[in-house]
Amino acid sequence: MGLCFDSIMDEIAKRPKDSKLYLKMGKHLLFRGHFSESLGFLKKAGKLGDESFDLDFILGKVYLFLSCSEKSIYHFKKALDKIPNHKEVQYIIDTLIEERHFKIESLSVSTVKELFDSYADHFENHLLNKLHYKTPKKLVKFFLEKVEKKEGPLSVLDLGCGTGLFASELERELKNCLLVGVDLSIKMLKEAEKKDLYLKLYEDDLFNYLEKEEKQNTIFDLVVACDTVPYLGNLEGFFKKSCGVIGSESFLLFSFEVLEGLEKDWLFSSNGRFKHSFDYVLSLAKKNNLRGELRFETLREEKGERVKGCFFLGRSIKMNEMAKSS
Ligand SMILES: C[S@@+](CC[C@H](N)C(=O)[O-])C[C@H]1O[C@@H](n2cnc3c(N)ncnc32)[C@H](O)[C@@H]1O
């Protein structure tokens, strides 16, 4: 289990009654995916008198990964009593309690930021190794299959760039990209920076950023949002503002999770993200003068199940027609 495990065990051997050390080990094991082992150390911390927010918060997470949702809700509620208004805890409780799903219209910027700041250091390990996350790779493949390679560099705006997984995949296939990334989470951006792929990285809400660039008449060849749309409910503003920075030869590309069988455009769901219906995505494409193409895909696995998703690629119609008639 590694050096860190050994050094915490050494500390425990020296101070066996120190509850903080058991909590530290519980966190360490949780972030490495050893949930049952983590639980043993956390319970010991509780027995030794730890009543901290942290202990309930981590216990809530461990029970969540062990699929014990009632115990998980119990600990998250206890944690919220200790720090009311804690955004991440509130978000998880809203996710776990099904009746709340129909009431949630959007996530606040601070909730998303807090969520990804706390996830950043184990994001890639968890997604790539545990959830078999292949969305960036598949989205790049879809894009390259549909689009003719252009001469010269491709300017790309990566909305919700996270740790830069999409950018790495794109760079692997196309060597000459000029990448700009935007994300709310400074910690995700710090991970992205390490990859040394982006010309610029901005810590900003993607809507603010798009507005600023539109005012400066910036045009990108490709605006992409890889696994970012599931954190947005209503997509009207997303389409409108993204289309403000694409030209006649440019593309809007994104992945989304599919909402089926309900007469709704989008819905917050039990995985803590929004799902969107095809009809909704296609109607917004039409409204914004984009010719849209869709492709079904498996995005990742959750609790052994495949998460059904879809890729969208939009090209501008209006501007092409204007160009033709001039
Ligand atoms: C699941 S991650 C995906 C990261 C990356 N695109 C990838 O495929 O690995 C979603 C990212 O979107 C960012 N995000 C969500 N809503 C955002 C917003 N309104 N503005 C900027 N970033 C946002 C989150 O901070 C997070 O880093």
mmCIF file of C-alpha atoms and ligand atoms in Angstrom:
data_model
loop_
_atom_site.group_PDB
_atom_site.id
_atom_site.type_symbol
_atom_site.label_atom_id
_atom_site.label_comp_id
_atom_site.label_asym_id
_atom_site.label_seq_id
_atom_site.Cartn_x
_atom_site.Cartn_y
_atom_site.Cartn_z
ATOM 1 C CA MET A 1 0.000 0.000 0.000
ATOM 2 C CA GLY A 2 3.038 2.204 -0.224
ATOM 3 C CA LEU A 3 5.345 4.465 1.710
ATOM 4 C CA CYS A 4 2.660 6.740 3.061
ATOM 5 C CA PHE A 5 0.777 3.750 4.504
ATOM 6 C CA ASP A 6 3.947 2.546 6.252
ATOM 7 C CA SER A 7 4.735 5.950 7.702
ATOM 8 C CA ILE A 8 1.184 6.404 9.098
ATOM 9 C CA MET A 9 1.396 2.878 10.580
ATOM 10 C CA ASP A 10 4.695 3.867 12.253
ATOM 11 C CA GLU A 11 2.991 6.925 13.741
ATOM 12 C CA ILE A 12 0.093 4.777 14.980
ATOM 13 C CA ALA A 13 2.556 2.384 16.599
ATOM 14 C CA LYS A 14 4.041 5.334 18.513
ATOM 15 C CA ARG A 15 0.701 6.983 19.451
ATOM 16 C CA PRO A 16 -1.973 4.242 19.347
ATOM 17 C CA LYS A 17 -4.603 6.369 21.120
ATOM 18 C CA ASP A 18 -4.377 9.331 18.728
ATOM 19 C CA SER A 19 -7.692 9.340 16.816
ATOM 20 C CA LYS A 20 -6.351 11.801 14.203
ATOM 21 C CA LEU A 21 -3.912 9.183 12.922
ATOM 22 C CA TYR A 22 -6.721 6.698 12.260
ATOM 23 C CA LEU A 23 -8.655 9.401 10.432
ATOM 24 C CA LYS A 24 -5.537 10.206 8.391
ATOM 25 C CA MET A 25 -5.169 6.546 7.450
ATOM 26 C CA GLY A 26 -8.890 6.311 6.630
ATOM 27 C CA LYS A 27 -8.511 9.224 4.179
ATOM 28 C CA HIS A 28 -5.342 7.784 2.694
ATOM 29 C CA LEU A 29 -7.014 4.425 2.034
ATOM 30 C CA LEU A 30 -10.204 6.021 0.691
ATOM 31 C CA PHE A 31 -8.313 8.036 -1.921
ATOM 32 C CA ARG A 32 -6.565 4.887 -3.051
ATOM 33 C CA GLY A 33 -9.834 2.991 -3.395
ATOM 34 C CA HIS A 34 -9.426 0.629 -0.393
ATOM 35 C CA PHE A 35 -12.892 1.317 1.015
ATOM 36 C CA SER A 36 -13.420 -1.570 3.462
ATOM 37 C CA GLU A 37 -9.930 -1.104 4.921
ATOM 38 C CA SER A 38 -10.559 2.623 5.230
ATOM 39 C CA LEU A 39 -13.802 1.990 7.129
ATOM 40 C CA GLY A 40 -11.973 -0.042 9.803
ATOM 41 C CA PHE A 41 -9.599 2.859 10.574
ATOM 42 C CA LEU A 42 -12.404 5.435 10.539
ATOM 43 C CA LYS A 43 -14.506 3.428 12.980
ATOM 44 C CA LYS A 44 -11.494 3.223 15.287
ATOM 45 C CA ALA A 45 -11.112 7.036 15.106
ATOM 46 C CA GLY A 46 -14.776 7.334 16.170
ATOM 47 C CA LYS A 47 -14.239 4.907 19.083
ATOM 48 C CA LEU A 48 -11.289 7.005 20.239
ATOM 49 C CA GLY A 49 -13.585 10.048 20.500
ATOM 50 C CA ASP A 50 -13.208 11.845 17.176
ATOM 51 C CA GLU A 51 -16.371 13.925 16.626
ATOM 52 C CA SER A 52 -15.054 16.067 13.813
ATOM 53 C CA PHE A 53 -16.771 17.180 10.619
ATOM 54 C CA ASP A 54 -13.984 15.438 8.722
ATOM 55 C CA LEU A 55 -14.729 12.034 10.216
ATOM 56 C CA ASP A 56 -18.432 12.155 9.275
ATOM 57 C CA PHE A 57 -17.585 13.556 5.849
ATOM 58 C CA ILE A 58 -15.099 10.772 5.083
ATOM 59 C CA LEU A 59 -17.373 8.091 6.571
ATOM 60 C CA GLY A 60 -20.169 9.402 4.319
ATOM 61 C CA LYS A 61 -17.897 9.019 1.290
ATOM 62 C CA VAL A 62 -16.679 5.537 2.225
ATOM 63 C CA TYR A 63 -20.246 4.275 2.756
ATOM 64 C CA LEU A 64 -21.172 5.835 -0.579
ATOM 65 C CA PHE A 65 -18.447 3.876 -2.352
ATOM 66 C CA LEU A 66 -19.545 0.737 -0.492
ATOM 67 C CA SER A 67 -23.109 1.397 -1.789
ATOM 68 C CA CYS A 68 -24.588 1.803 1.716
ATOM 69 C CA SER A 69 -26.592 4.919 0.933
ATOM 70 C CA GLU A 70 -28.590 5.112 4.173
ATOM 71 C CA LYS A 71 -25.447 5.060 6.303
ATOM 72 C CA SER A 72 -23.863 7.487 3.894
ATOM 73 C CA ILE A 73 -26.770 9.967 4.168
ATOM 74 C CA TYR A 74 -26.675 9.600 7.977
ATOM 75 C CA HIS A 75 -23.023 10.673 8.131
ATOM 76 C CA PHE A 76 -23.360 13.446 5.535
ATOM 77 C CA LYS A 77 -26.299 14.883 7.497
ATOM 78 C CA LYS A 78 -24.228 14.770 10.702
ATOM 79 C CA ALA A 79 -21.391 16.516 8.845
ATOM 80 C CA LEU A 80 -23.796 19.199 7.591
ATOM 81 C CA ASP A 81 -25.010 19.813 11.175
ATOM 82 C CA LYS A 82 -21.395 20.558 12.064
ATOM 83 C CA ILE A 83 -20.721 22.857 9.072
ATOM 84 C CA PRO A 84 -24.062 24.104 7.735
ATOM 85 C CA ASN A 85 -23.944 25.370 4.111
ATOM 86 C CA HIS A 86 -20.987 23.127 3.217
ATOM 87 C CA LYS A 87 -21.522 23.038 -0.563
ATOM 88 C CA GLU A 88 -20.071 19.629 -1.342
ATOM 89 C CA VAL A 89 -21.962 17.888 1.472
ATOM 90 C CA GLN A 90 -25.209 19.588 0.470
ATOM 91 C CA TYR A 91 -24.599 18.534 -3.139
ATOM 92 C CA ILE A 92 -24.046 14.899 -2.161
ATOM 93 C CA ILE A 93 -27.181 14.836 0.018
ATOM 94 C CA ASP A 94 -29.203 16.320 -2.868
ATOM 95 C CA THR A 95 -27.769 13.636 -5.141
ATOM 96 C CA LEU A 96 -28.612 10.792 -2.782
ATOM 97 C CA ILE A 97 -32.182 11.836 -2.014
ATOM 98 C CA GLU A 98 -34.225 11.083 -5.107
ATOM 99 C CA GLU A 99 -37.143 13.403 -4.356
ATOM 100 C CA ARG A 100 -34.772 16.355 -4.665
ATOM 101 C CA HIS A 101 -33.784 15.560 -8.247
ATOM 102 C CA PHE A 102 -36.808 17.217 -9.841
ATOM 103 C CA LYS A 103 -36.224 20.391 -7.838
ATOM 104 C CA ILE A 104 -32.602 21.011 -8.827
ATOM 105 C CA GLU A 105 -32.363 23.318 -11.822
ATOM 106 C CA SER A 106 -28.641 24.097 -11.771
ATOM 107 C CA LEU A 107 -25.539 23.782 -9.619
ATOM 108 C CA SER A 108 -23.957 26.886 -8.179
ATOM 109 C CA VAL A 109 -20.501 27.863 -9.380
ATOM 110 C CA SER A 110 -19.167 27.508 -5.833
ATOM 111 C CA THR A 111 -20.548 23.957 -5.506
ATOM 112 C CA VAL A 112 -18.808 22.814 -8.703
ATOM 113 C CA LYS A 113 -15.598 24.578 -7.750
ATOM 114 C CA GLU A 114 -15.543 23.015 -4.261
ATOM 115 C CA LEU A 115 -16.391 19.613 -5.690
ATOM 116 C CA PHE A 116 -13.538 19.578 -8.190
ATOM 117 C CA ASP A 117 -11.022 21.302 -5.923
ATOM 118 C CA SER A 118 -11.440 18.438 -3.484
ATOM 119 C CA TYR A 119 -11.372 15.818 -6.267
ATOM 120 C CA ALA A 120 -8.397 17.157 -8.269
ATOM 121 C CA ASP A 121 -5.543 15.177 -6.723
ATOM 122 C CA HIS A 122 -7.162 11.773 -7.270
ATOM 123 C CA PHE A 123 -9.381 12.664 -10.267
ATOM 124 C CA GLU A 124 -7.352 10.955 -12.988
ATOM 125 C CA ASN A 125 -6.557 7.844 -10.977
ATOM 126 C CA HIS A 126 -10.224 7.387 -10.035
ATOM 127 C CA LEU A 127 -11.625 8.088 -13.509
ATOM 128 C CA LEU A 128 -9.102 6.259 -15.614
ATOM 129 C CA ASN A 129 -8.441 3.246 -13.412
ATOM 130 C CA LYS A 130 -11.696 2.716 -11.525
ATOM 131 C CA LEU A 131 -14.393 4.097 -13.834
ATOM 132 C CA HIS A 132 -12.685 3.158 -17.131
ATOM 133 C CA TYR A 133 -13.282 6.695 -18.334
ATOM 134 C CA LYS A 134 -12.644 6.889 -22.068
ATOM 135 C CA THR A 135 -14.734 9.918 -23.015
ATOM 136 C CA PRO A 136 -11.797 12.190 -24.014
ATOM 137 C CA LYS A 137 -10.248 9.517 -26.237
ATOM 138 C CA LYS A 138 -13.580 8.596 -27.868
ATOM 139 C CA LEU A 139 -14.597 12.227 -28.326
ATOM 140 C CA VAL A 140 -11.320 13.006 -30.122
ATOM 141 C CA LYS A 141 -11.839 9.955 -32.357
ATOM 142 C CA PHE A 142 -15.426 11.031 -33.169
ATOM 143 C CA PHE A 143 -14.240 14.549 -34.023
ATOM 144 C CA LEU A 144 -11.404 13.376 -36.271
ATOM 145 C CA GLU A 145 -13.667 10.925 -38.100
ATOM 146 C CA LYS A 146 -16.169 13.669 -38.894
ATOM 147 C CA VAL A 147 -13.904 16.548 -39.752
ATOM 148 C CA GLU A 148 -11.390 17.019 -42.520
ATOM 149 C CA LYS A 149 -7.941 17.884 -41.256
ATOM 150 C CA LYS A 150 -7.242 21.514 -41.909
ATOM 151 C CA GLU A 151 -3.914 22.951 -42.825
ATOM 152 C CA GLY A 152 -2.230 24.972 -40.140
ATOM 153 C CA PRO A 153 -2.841 24.863 -36.416
ATOM 154 C CA LEU A 154 -6.267 24.245 -34.911
ATOM 155 C CA SER A 155 -7.295 26.785 -32.269
ATOM 156 C CA VAL A 156 -9.215 25.020 -29.511
ATOM 157 C CA LEU A 157 -11.164 26.347 -26.539
ATOM 158 C CA ASP A 158 -11.500 23.606 -23.915
ATOM 159 C CA LEU A 159 -14.453 24.478 -21.649
ATOM 160 C CA GLY A 160 -14.212 22.795 -18.245
ATOM 161 C CA CYS A 161 -10.780 21.513 -19.245
ATOM 162 C CA GLY A 162 -10.183 19.870 -15.852
ATOM 163 C CA THR A 163 -6.796 18.176 -15.658
ATOM 164 C CA GLY A 164 -6.383 18.290 -19.455
ATOM 165 C CA LEU A 165 -7.373 14.758 -20.431
ATOM 166 C CA PHE A 166 -9.109 15.869 -23.652
ATOM 167 C CA ALA A 167 -6.166 18.092 -24.587
ATOM 168 C CA SER A 168 -3.695 15.194 -24.124
ATOM 169 C CA GLU A 169 -5.734 12.956 -26.398
ATOM 170 C CA LEU A 170 -6.109 15.663 -29.041
ATOM 171 C CA GLU A 171 -2.400 16.498 -28.966
ATOM 172 C CA ARG A 172 -1.575 12.828 -29.384
ATOM 173 C CA GLU A 173 -3.499 12.829 -32.703
ATOM 174 C CA LEU A 174 -2.956 16.377 -33.966
ATOM 175 C CA LYS A 175 0.387 17.822 -33.140
ATOM 176 C CA ASN A 176 -0.340 21.443 -33.996
ATOM 177 C CA CYS A 177 -3.136 22.618 -31.684
ATOM 178 C CA LEU A 178 -3.329 25.999 -30.016
ATOM 179 C CA LEU A 179 -5.140 25.159 -26.812
ATOM 180 C CA VAL A 180 -6.843 27.462 -24.338
ATOM 181 C CA GLY A 181 -8.425 25.934 -21.246
ATOM 182 C CA VAL A 182 -11.020 27.331 -18.829
ATOM 183 C CA ASP A 183 -12.117 25.809 -15.564
ATOM 184 C CA LEU A 184 -13.684 26.862 -12.282
ATOM 185 C CA SER A 185 -11.374 24.707 -10.203
ATOM 186 C CA ILE A 186 -7.906 26.088 -9.574
ATOM 187 C CA LYS A 187 -6.720 22.682 -8.387
ATOM 188 C CA MET A 188 -7.837 20.970 -11.596
ATOM 189 C CA LEU A 189 -6.058 23.734 -13.540
ATOM 190 C CA LYS A 190 -2.850 23.155 -11.578
ATOM 191 C CA GLU A 191 -2.932 19.509 -12.673
ATOM 192 C CA ALA A 192 -3.583 20.619 -16.280
ATOM 193 C CA GLU A 193 -0.648 23.033 -16.128
ATOM 194 C CA LYS A 194 1.709 20.145 -15.340
ATOM 195 C CA LYS A 195 0.901 18.626 -18.758
ATOM 196 C CA ASP A 196 2.313 21.701 -20.487
ATOM 197 C CA LEU A 197 -0.209 21.509 -23.350
ATOM 198 C CA TYR A 198 -2.096 24.780 -23.122
ATOM 199 C CA LEU A 199 -1.080 28.200 -24.388
ATOM 200 C CA LYS A 200 -3.241 29.693 -21.640
ATOM 201 C CA LEU A 201 -5.337 28.432 -18.760
ATOM 202 C CA TYR A 202 -8.036 30.584 -17.140
ATOM 203 C CA GLU A 203 -9.696 30.121 -13.774
ATOM 204 C CA ASP A 204 -13.175 31.314 -14.653
ATOM 205 C CA ASP A 205 -16.793 30.339 -15.110
ATOM 206 C CA LEU A 206 -17.104 29.248 -18.736
ATOM 207 C CA PHE A 207 -20.073 31.592 -19.299
ATOM 208 C CA ASN A 208 -18.080 34.637 -18.139
ATOM 209 C CA TYR A 209 -15.126 33.604 -20.226
ATOM 210 C CA LEU A 210 -17.195 33.111 -23.395
ATOM 211 C CA GLU A 211 -18.792 36.544 -22.934
ATOM 212 C CA LYS A 212 -15.380 38.209 -22.618
ATOM 213 C CA GLU A 213 -14.040 36.495 -25.729
ATOM 214 C CA GLU A 214 -17.144 37.289 -27.761
ATOM 215 C CA LYS A 215 -16.755 40.981 -26.919
ATOM 216 C CA GLN A 216 -13.234 40.802 -28.312
ATOM 217 C CA ASN A 217 -14.486 39.041 -31.474
ATOM 218 C CA THR A 218 -12.326 35.978 -30.788
ATOM 219 C CA ILE A 219 -13.041 32.975 -32.997
ATOM 220 C CA PHE A 220 -11.904 29.425 -32.233
ATOM 221 C CA ASP A 221 -11.800 26.568 -34.758
ATOM 222 C CA LEU A 222 -13.135 24.210 -32.134
ATOM 223 C CA VAL A 223 -15.045 24.825 -28.884
ATOM 224 C CA VAL A 224 -15.150 21.635 -26.870
ATOM 225 C CA ALA A 225 -16.734 20.636 -23.564
ATOM 226 C CA CYS A 226 -15.705 17.103 -22.663
ATOM 227 C CA ASP A 227 -17.811 15.790 -19.754
ATOM 228 C CA THR A 228 -18.609 19.372 -18.664
ATOM 229 C CA VAL A 229 -22.217 19.648 -19.903
ATOM 230 C CA PRO A 230 -23.404 17.174 -17.215
ATOM 231 C CA TYR A 231 -22.654 19.938 -14.674
ATOM 232 C CA LEU A 232 -24.963 22.399 -16.464
ATOM 233 C CA GLY A 233 -28.773 22.072 -16.337
ATOM 234 C CA ASN A 234 -30.300 24.507 -18.818
ATOM 235 C CA LEU A 235 -28.163 24.598 -21.994
ATOM 236 C CA GLU A 236 -29.672 27.703 -23.682
ATOM 237 C CA GLY A 237 -26.834 29.990 -22.543
ATOM 238 C CA PHE A 238 -24.189 27.366 -23.211
ATOM 239 C CA PHE A 239 -25.221 27.048 -26.884
ATOM 240 C CA LYS A 240 -25.755 30.765 -27.411
ATOM 241 C CA LYS A 241 -22.468 31.843 -25.852
ATOM 242 C CA SER A 242 -20.395 29.048 -27.419
ATOM 243 C CA CYS A 243 -21.787 30.017 -30.829
ATOM 244 C CA GLY A 244 -20.593 33.557 -30.147
ATOM 245 C CA VAL A 245 -16.967 32.387 -30.501
ATOM 246 C CA ILE A 246 -17.237 30.021 -33.468
ATOM 247 C CA GLY A 247 -17.014 31.006 -37.133
ATOM 248 C CA SER A 248 -18.250 29.521 -40.404
ATOM 249 C CA GLU A 249 -15.574 26.824 -40.463
ATOM 250 C CA SER A 250 -15.663 26.052 -36.750
ATOM 251 C CA PHE A 251 -17.205 23.368 -34.576
ATOM 252 C CA LEU A 252 -18.927 22.918 -31.250
ATOM 253 C CA LEU A 253 -18.217 19.512 -29.744
ATOM 254 C CA PHE A 254 -19.390 18.054 -26.437
ATOM 255 C CA SER A 255 -20.415 14.906 -24.592
ATOM 256 C CA PHE A 256 -23.589 14.569 -22.515
ATOM 257 C CA GLU A 257 -25.477 11.953 -20.528
ATOM 258 C CA VAL A 258 -28.742 10.876 -22.085
ATOM 259 C CA LEU A 259 -32.170 11.454 -20.546
ATOM 260 C CA GLU A 260 -34.725 9.020 -21.913
ATOM 261 C CA GLY A 261 -38.380 8.293 -21.326
ATOM 262 C CA LEU A 262 -39.303 11.518 -19.554
ATOM 263 C CA GLU A 263 -40.968 14.549 -21.042
ATOM 264 C CA LYS A 264 -38.257 16.820 -19.774
ATOM 265 C CA ASP A 265 -35.333 18.607 -21.380
ATOM 266 C CA TRP A 266 -32.930 17.828 -18.576
ATOM 267 C CA LEU A 267 -32.896 16.286 -15.118
ATOM 268 C CA PHE A 268 -30.506 16.144 -12.169
ATOM 269 C CA SER A 269 -29.850 12.471 -11.557
ATOM 270 C CA SER A 270 -28.658 10.076 -8.887
ATOM 271 C CA ASN A 271 -25.044 10.219 -10.091
ATOM 272 C CA GLY A 272 -24.884 13.910 -9.185
ATOM 273 C CA ARG A 273 -24.971 15.161 -12.759
ATOM 274 C CA PHE A 274 -27.543 16.361 -15.246
ATOM 275 C CA LYS A 275 -28.849 14.256 -18.078
ATOM 276 C CA HIS A 276 -30.183 15.922 -21.232
ATOM 277 C CA SER A 277 -32.610 14.677 -23.870
ATOM 278 C CA PHE A 278 -31.648 14.310 -27.545
ATOM 279 C CA ASP A 279 -34.587 16.420 -28.669
ATOM 280 C CA TYR A 280 -33.513 19.232 -26.403
ATOM 281 C CA VAL A 281 -29.913 19.200 -27.660
ATOM 282 C CA LEU A 282 -31.022 19.040 -31.294
ATOM 283 C CA SER A 283 -33.615 21.798 -30.849
ATOM 284 C CA LEU A 284 -30.969 24.077 -29.355
ATOM 285 C CA ALA A 285 -28.604 23.241 -32.201
ATOM 286 C CA LYS A 286 -31.286 24.283 -34.700
ATOM 287 C CA LYS A 287 -32.132 27.438 -32.766
ATOM 288 C CA ASN A 288 -28.468 28.437 -32.872
ATOM 289 C CA ASN A 289 -28.019 27.651 -36.564
ATOM 290 C CA LEU A 290 -25.894 24.567 -36.090
ATOM 291 C CA ARG A 291 -26.132 21.376 -38.093
ATOM 292 C CA GLY A 292 -25.792 18.785 -35.374
ATOM 293 C CA GLU A 293 -24.658 15.173 -35.467
ATOM 294 C CA LEU A 294 -25.019 12.758 -32.576
ATOM 295 C CA ARG A 295 -23.305 9.499 -31.657
ATOM 296 C CA PHE A 296 -24.244 7.126 -28.808
ATOM 297 C CA GLU A 297 -21.332 6.054 -26.622
ATOM 298 C CA THR A 298 -20.542 4.385 -23.334
ATOM 299 C CA LEU A 299 -18.893 7.105 -21.283
ATOM 300 C CA ARG A 300 -17.626 5.144 -18.291
ATOM 301 C CA GLU A 301 -18.716 2.538 -15.767
ATOM 302 C CA GLU A 302 -20.495 3.265 -12.525
ATOM 303 C CA LYS A 303 -21.084 0.522 -9.964
ATOM 304 C CA GLY A 304 -20.374 -2.011 -12.735
ATOM 305 C CA GLU A 305 -22.970 -0.443 -15.075
ATOM 306 C CA ARG A 306 -22.239 1.369 -18.323
ATOM 307 C CA VAL A 307 -23.215 5.035 -18.335
ATOM 308 C CA LYS A 308 -25.021 5.800 -21.609
ATOM 309 C CA GLY A 309 -23.910 8.960 -23.237
ATOM 310 C CA CYS A 310 -23.863 10.833 -26.445
ATOM 311 C CA PHE A 311 -21.483 13.013 -28.421
ATOM 312 C CA PHE A 312 -22.640 16.133 -30.233
ATOM 313 C CA LEU A 313 -20.808 17.824 -33.087
ATOM 314 C CA GLY A 314 -22.276 21.035 -34.482
ATOM 315 C CA ARG A 315 -21.244 23.053 -37.543
ATOM 316 C CA SER A 316 -22.504 26.493 -38.345
ATOM 317 C CA ILE A 317 -25.193 26.554 -41.089
ATOM 318 C CA LYS A 318 -26.109 30.218 -41.168
ATOM 319 C CA MET A 319 -22.597 31.476 -41.679
ATOM 320 C CA ASN A 320 -21.815 28.887 -44.356
ATOM 321 C CA GLU A 321 -24.913 29.984 -46.261
ATOM 322 C CA MET A 322 -23.976 33.626 -45.878
ATOM 323 C CA ALA A 323 -20.512 32.811 -47.183
ATOM 324 C CA LYS A 324 -22.037 30.919 -50.169
ATOM 325 C CA SER A 325 -24.341 33.787 -51.161
ATOM 326 C CA SER A 326 -21.633 36.475 -50.938
HETATM 327 C C1 LIG B 1 -15.756 15.827 -15.168
HETATM 328 S S1 LIG B 1 -14.675 17.165 -15.324
HETATM 329 C C2 LIG B 1 -14.119 16.964 -16.992
HETATM 330 C C3 LIG B 1 -12.729 17.502 -17.199
HETATM 331 C C4 LIG B 1 -12.140 17.291 -18.584
HETATM 332 N N1 LIG B 1 -12.868 18.019 -19.588
HETATM 333 C C5 LIG B 1 -12.053 15.814 -18.899
HETATM 334 O O1 LIG B 1 -12.762 15.315 -19.775
HETATM 335 O O2 LIG B 1 -11.271 15.134 -18.230
HETATM 336 C C6 LIG B 1 -15.736 18.571 -15.462
HETATM 337 C C7 LIG B 1 -14.969 19.863 -15.335
HETATM 338 O O3 LIG B 1 -15.845 20.935 -15.691
HETATM 339 C C8 LIG B 1 -15.574 22.037 -14.836
HETATM 340 N N2 LIG B 1 -16.756 22.917 -14.844
HETATM 341 C C9 LIG B 1 -18.041 22.584 -14.550
HETATM 342 N N3 LIG B 1 -18.845 23.665 -14.679
HETATM 343 C C10 LIG B 1 -18.054 24.686 -15.087
HETATM 344 C C11 LIG B 1 -18.287 26.059 -15.391
HETATM 345 N N4 LIG B 1 -19.507 26.595 -15.293
HETATM 346 N N5 LIG B 1 -17.244 26.822 -15.779
HETATM 347 C C12 LIG B 1 -15.980 26.297 -15.877
HETATM 348 N N6 LIG B 1 -15.699 25.004 -15.577
HETATM 349 C C13 LIG B 1 -16.718 24.200 -15.191
HETATM 350 C C14 LIG B 1 -15.283 21.381 -13.492
HETATM 351 O O4 LIG B 1 -14.573 22.235 -12.618
HETATM 352 C C15 LIG B 1 -14.481 20.158 -13.924
HETATM 353 O O5 LIG B 1 -13.105 20.392 -13.929
#
